[in-house]
GROMACS .gro file of C-alpha atoms in nm:
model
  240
    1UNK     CA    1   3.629   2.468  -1.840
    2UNK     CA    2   3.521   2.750  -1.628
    3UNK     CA    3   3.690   2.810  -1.255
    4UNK     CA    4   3.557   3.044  -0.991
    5UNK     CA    5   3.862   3.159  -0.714
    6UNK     CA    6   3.708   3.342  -0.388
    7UNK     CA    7   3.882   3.489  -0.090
    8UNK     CA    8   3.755   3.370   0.221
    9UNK     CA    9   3.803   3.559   0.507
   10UNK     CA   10   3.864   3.324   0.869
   11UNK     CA   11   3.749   3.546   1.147
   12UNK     CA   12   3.914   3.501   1.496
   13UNK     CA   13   3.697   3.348   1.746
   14UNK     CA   14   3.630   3.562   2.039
   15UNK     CA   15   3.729   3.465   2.412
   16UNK     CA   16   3.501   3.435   2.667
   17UNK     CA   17   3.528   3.602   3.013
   18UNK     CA   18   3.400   3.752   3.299
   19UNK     CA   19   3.456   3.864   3.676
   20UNK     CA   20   3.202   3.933   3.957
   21UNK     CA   21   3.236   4.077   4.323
   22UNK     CA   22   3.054   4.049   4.644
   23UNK     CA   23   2.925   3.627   4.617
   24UNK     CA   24   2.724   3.662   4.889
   25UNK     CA   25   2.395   3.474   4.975
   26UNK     CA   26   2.062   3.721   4.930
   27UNK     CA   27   2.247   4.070   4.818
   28UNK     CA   28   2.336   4.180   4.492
   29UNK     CA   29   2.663   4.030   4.277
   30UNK     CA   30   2.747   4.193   4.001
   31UNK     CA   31   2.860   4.033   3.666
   32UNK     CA   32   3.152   4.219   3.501
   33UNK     CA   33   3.212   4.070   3.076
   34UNK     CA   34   3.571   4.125   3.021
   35UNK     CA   35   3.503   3.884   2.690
   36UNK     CA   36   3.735   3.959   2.388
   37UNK     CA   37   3.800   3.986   2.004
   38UNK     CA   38   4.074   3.994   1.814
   39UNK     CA   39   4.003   4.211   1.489
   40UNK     CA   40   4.376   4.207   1.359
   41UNK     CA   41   4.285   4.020   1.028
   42UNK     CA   42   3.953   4.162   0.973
   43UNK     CA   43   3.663   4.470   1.210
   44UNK     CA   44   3.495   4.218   1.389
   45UNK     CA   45   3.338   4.291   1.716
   46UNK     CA   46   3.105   4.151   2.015
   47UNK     CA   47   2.749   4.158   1.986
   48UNK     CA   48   2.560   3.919   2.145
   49UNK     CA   49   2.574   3.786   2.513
   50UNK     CA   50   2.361   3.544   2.720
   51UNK     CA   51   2.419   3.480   3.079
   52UNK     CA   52   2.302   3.107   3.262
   53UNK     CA   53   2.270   3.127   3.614
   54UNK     CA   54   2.235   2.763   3.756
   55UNK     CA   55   2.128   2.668   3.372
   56UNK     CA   56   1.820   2.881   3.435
   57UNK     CA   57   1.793   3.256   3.469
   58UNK     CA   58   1.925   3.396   3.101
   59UNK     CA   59   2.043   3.770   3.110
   60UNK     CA   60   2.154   3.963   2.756
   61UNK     CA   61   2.303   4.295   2.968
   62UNK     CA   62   2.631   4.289   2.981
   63UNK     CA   63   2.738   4.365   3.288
   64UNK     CA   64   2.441   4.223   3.492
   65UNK     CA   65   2.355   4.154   3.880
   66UNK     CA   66   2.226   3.855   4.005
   67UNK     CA   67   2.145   3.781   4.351
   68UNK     CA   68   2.179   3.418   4.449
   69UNK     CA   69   1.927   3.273   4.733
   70UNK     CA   70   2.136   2.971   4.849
   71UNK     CA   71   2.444   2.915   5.006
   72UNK     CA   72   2.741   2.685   4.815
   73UNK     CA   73   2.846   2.620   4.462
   74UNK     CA   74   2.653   2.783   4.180
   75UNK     CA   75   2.752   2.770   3.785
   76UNK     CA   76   2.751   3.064   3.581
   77UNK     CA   77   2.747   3.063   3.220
   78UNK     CA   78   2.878   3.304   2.931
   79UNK     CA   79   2.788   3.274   2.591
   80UNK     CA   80   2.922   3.560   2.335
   81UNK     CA   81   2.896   3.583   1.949
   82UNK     CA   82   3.037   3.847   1.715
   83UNK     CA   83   2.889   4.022   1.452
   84UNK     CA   84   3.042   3.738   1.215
   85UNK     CA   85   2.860   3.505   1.376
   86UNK     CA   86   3.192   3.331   1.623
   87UNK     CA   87   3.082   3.242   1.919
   88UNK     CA   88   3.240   3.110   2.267
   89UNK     CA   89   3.118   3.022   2.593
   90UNK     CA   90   3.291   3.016   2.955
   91UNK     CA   91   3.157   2.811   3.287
   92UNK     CA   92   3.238   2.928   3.594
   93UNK     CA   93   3.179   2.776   3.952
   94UNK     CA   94   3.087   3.019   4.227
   95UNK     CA   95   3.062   2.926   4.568
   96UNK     CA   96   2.814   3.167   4.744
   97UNK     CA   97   2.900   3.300   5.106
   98UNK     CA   98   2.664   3.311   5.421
   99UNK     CA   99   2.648   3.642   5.563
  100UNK     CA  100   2.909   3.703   5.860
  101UNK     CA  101   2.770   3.632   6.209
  102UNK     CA  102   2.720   4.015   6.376
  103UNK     CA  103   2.601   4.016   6.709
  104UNK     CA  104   2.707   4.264   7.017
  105UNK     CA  105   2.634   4.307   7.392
  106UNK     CA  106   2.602   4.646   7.525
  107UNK     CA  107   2.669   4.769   7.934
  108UNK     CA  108   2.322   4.882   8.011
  109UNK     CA  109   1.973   4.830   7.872
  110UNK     CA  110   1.791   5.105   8.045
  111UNK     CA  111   1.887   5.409   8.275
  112UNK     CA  112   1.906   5.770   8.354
  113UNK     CA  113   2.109   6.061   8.137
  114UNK     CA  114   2.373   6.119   8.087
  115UNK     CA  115   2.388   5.745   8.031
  116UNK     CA  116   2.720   5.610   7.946
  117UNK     CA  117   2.714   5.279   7.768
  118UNK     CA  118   2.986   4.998   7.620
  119UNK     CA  119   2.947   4.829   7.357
  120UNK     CA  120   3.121   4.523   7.279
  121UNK     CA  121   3.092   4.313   6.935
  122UNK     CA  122   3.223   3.923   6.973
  123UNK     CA  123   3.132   3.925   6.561
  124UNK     CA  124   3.246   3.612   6.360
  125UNK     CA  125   3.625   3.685   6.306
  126UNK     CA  126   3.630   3.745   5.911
  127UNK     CA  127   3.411   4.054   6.012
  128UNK     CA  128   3.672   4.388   5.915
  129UNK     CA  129   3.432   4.635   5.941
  130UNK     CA  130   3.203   4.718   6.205
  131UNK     CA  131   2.940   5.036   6.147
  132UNK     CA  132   2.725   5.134   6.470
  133UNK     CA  133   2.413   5.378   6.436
  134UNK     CA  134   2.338   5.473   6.819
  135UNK     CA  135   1.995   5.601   6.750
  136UNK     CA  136   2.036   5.941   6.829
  137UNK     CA  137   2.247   6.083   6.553
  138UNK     CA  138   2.530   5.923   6.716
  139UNK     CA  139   2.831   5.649   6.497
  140UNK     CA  140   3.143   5.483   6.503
  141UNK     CA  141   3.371   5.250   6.345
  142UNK     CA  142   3.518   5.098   6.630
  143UNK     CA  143   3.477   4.740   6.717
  144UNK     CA  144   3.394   4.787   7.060
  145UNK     CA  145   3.291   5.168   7.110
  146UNK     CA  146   3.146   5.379   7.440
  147UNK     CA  147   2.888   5.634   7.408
  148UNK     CA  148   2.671   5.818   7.584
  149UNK     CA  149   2.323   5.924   7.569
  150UNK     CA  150   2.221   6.283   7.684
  151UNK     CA  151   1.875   6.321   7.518
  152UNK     CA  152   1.565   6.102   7.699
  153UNK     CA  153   1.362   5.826   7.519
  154UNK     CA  154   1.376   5.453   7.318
  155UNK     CA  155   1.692   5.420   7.083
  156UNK     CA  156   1.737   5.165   6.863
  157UNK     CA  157   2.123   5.067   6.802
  158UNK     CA  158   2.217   4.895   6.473
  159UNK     CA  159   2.553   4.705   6.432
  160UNK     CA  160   2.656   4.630   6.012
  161UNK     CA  161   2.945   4.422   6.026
  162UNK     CA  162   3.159   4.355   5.656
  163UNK     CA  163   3.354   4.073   5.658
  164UNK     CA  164   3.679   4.051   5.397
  165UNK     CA  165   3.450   3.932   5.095
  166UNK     CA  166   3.222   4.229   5.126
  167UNK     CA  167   2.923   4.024   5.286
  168UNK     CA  168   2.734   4.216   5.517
  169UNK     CA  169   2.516   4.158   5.774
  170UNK     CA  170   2.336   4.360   6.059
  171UNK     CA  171   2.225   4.322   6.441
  172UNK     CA  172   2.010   4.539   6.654
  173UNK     CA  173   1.887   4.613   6.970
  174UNK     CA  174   1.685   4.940   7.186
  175UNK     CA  175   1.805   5.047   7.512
  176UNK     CA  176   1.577   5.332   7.728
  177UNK     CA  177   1.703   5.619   7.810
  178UNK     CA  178   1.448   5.761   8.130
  179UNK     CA  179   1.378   6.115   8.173
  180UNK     CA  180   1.525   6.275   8.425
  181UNK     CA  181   1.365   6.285   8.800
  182UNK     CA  182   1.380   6.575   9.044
  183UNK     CA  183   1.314   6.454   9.411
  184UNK     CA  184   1.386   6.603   9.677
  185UNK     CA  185   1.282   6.513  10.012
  186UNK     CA  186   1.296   6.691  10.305
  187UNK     CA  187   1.345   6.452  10.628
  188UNK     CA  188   1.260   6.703  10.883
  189UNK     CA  189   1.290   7.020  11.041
  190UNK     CA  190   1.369   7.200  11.324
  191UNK     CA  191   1.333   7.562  11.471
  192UNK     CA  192   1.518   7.728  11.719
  193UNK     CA  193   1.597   8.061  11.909
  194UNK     CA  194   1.913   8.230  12.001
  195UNK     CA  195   2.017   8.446  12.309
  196UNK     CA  196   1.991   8.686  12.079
  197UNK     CA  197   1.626   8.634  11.943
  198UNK     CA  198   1.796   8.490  11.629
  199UNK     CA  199   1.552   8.212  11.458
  200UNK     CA  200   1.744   7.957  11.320
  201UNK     CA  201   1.596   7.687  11.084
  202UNK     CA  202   1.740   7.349  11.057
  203UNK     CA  203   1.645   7.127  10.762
  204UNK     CA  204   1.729   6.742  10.700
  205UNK     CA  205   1.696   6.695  10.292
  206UNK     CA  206   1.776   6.372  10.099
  207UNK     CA  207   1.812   6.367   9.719
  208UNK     CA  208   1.596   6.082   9.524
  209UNK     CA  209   1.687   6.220   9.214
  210UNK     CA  210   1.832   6.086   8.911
  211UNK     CA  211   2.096   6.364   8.907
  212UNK     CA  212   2.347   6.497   9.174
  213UNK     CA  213   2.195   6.819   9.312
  214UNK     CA  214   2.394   7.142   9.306
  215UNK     CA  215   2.188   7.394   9.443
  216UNK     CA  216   1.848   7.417   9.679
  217UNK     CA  217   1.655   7.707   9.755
  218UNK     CA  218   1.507   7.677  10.104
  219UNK     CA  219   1.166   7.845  10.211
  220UNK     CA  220   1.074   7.874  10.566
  221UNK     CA  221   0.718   8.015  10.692
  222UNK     CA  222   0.639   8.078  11.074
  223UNK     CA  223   0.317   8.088  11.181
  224UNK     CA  224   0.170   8.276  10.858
  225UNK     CA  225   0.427   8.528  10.913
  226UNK     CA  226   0.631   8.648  10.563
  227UNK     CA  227   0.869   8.366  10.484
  228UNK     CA  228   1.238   8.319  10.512
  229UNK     CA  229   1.451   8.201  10.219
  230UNK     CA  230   1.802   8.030  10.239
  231UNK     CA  231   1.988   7.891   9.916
  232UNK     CA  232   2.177   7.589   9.969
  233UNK     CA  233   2.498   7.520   9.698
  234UNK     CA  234   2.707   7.247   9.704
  235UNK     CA  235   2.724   6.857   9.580
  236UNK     CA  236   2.449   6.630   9.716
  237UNK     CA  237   2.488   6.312   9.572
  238UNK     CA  238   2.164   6.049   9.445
  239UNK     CA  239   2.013   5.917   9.764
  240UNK     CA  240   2.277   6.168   9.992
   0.00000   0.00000   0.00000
């Protein structure tokens, strides 16, 4: 009788895995395969994937991103096959953050430069990060940061807050920055001779400015006559 003897190789099945980073509702996770094979006994390597998100999406990249639209527990799905044909497959269950809550209230919403304003975030508590954009070139990492505005016009002020999982979310409001007014207005004024023939010119001024005055030049014209100028220099406060 005849007899037929064949080696038969058993190849080790491979083990399914993977990580992922940043679960967080409407922004990009991404999908690392850390899937192995043992190729001791015999080459055998990893050649297929197939990625299930919620038993729908399918994905054959291997290190793909996914971006999940709902908040709560989503499965995730692994199936990989060697180039023998073994195959495994690994669930996971990922529960999908809400964004962080990122809000702040600021000092002022509107006045004259140099405007100095405070800005104070009472974010959700998990928040670690905070990243401000003033509008006018101007940032900071502090929670609750001061700055001030020396250029005129609208600014909008954006507030991204990270919380420990990486979720990120952003707030934002404009404050007005006016241009600056020059007003001053002079109250009255007076004339008056000395012994001496000496004219003497008295002037009441008030300052309706948006800035303190430093320095006034005076001009004083009698009768068509060629006039008489006197510079003032000192402090004269807004509405002094």
């Amino acid at each position: 009788r005849d007899s037929v003897r064949k080696n038969i190789y058993i190849f080790s099945k491979p083990k399914a895995n993977f990580t992922y980073s940043k679960n967080c509702l409407n922004a990009q996770t991404q999908f690392t395969d850390i899937s192995t094979q043992d190729s001791s006994f015999a080459v055998d390597s990893i050649v297929f994937r197939q990625w299930k998100f919620d038993n729908q999406t399918i994905s054959n990249l291997r290190h793909p991103n996914y971006v999940f639209s709902s908040v709560g527990a989503h499965t995730v799905q692994l199936i990989v096959r060697t180039l023998r044909g073994c195959a495994d497959t690994i669930v996971k269950t990922i529960q999908v953050k809400a964004p962080p809550l990122v809000s702040f209230t600021k000092s002022a919403s509107a006045g004259d430069p140099p405007l100095i304003v405070q800005f104070t975030s009472p974010s959700s508590v998990e928040v670690n990060q905070f990243n401000w954009n003033f509008g006018d070139a101007g940032i900071s990492t502090l929670q609750n940061p001061t700055h001030t505005y020396s250029d005129t016009g609208n600014f909008v002020i954006t507030l991204i807050g990270t919380d420990t999982s990486g979720c990120v979310n952003a707030a934002t409001q404009t404050i007005f920055v006016k241009p600056t007014k020059i007003d001053i207005v002079v109250l009255s004024v007076s004339n008056s001779i000395d012994s001496e023939n000496y004219l003497h010119v008295k002037a009441d001024i008030q300052n309706r400015s948006t800035r303190i005055i430093t320095s006034i030049d005076l001009y004083n014209r009698v009768n068509g006559e060629s006039g008489i100028k006197e510079t003032w220099q000192g402090v004269l406060p807004i509405n002094g």
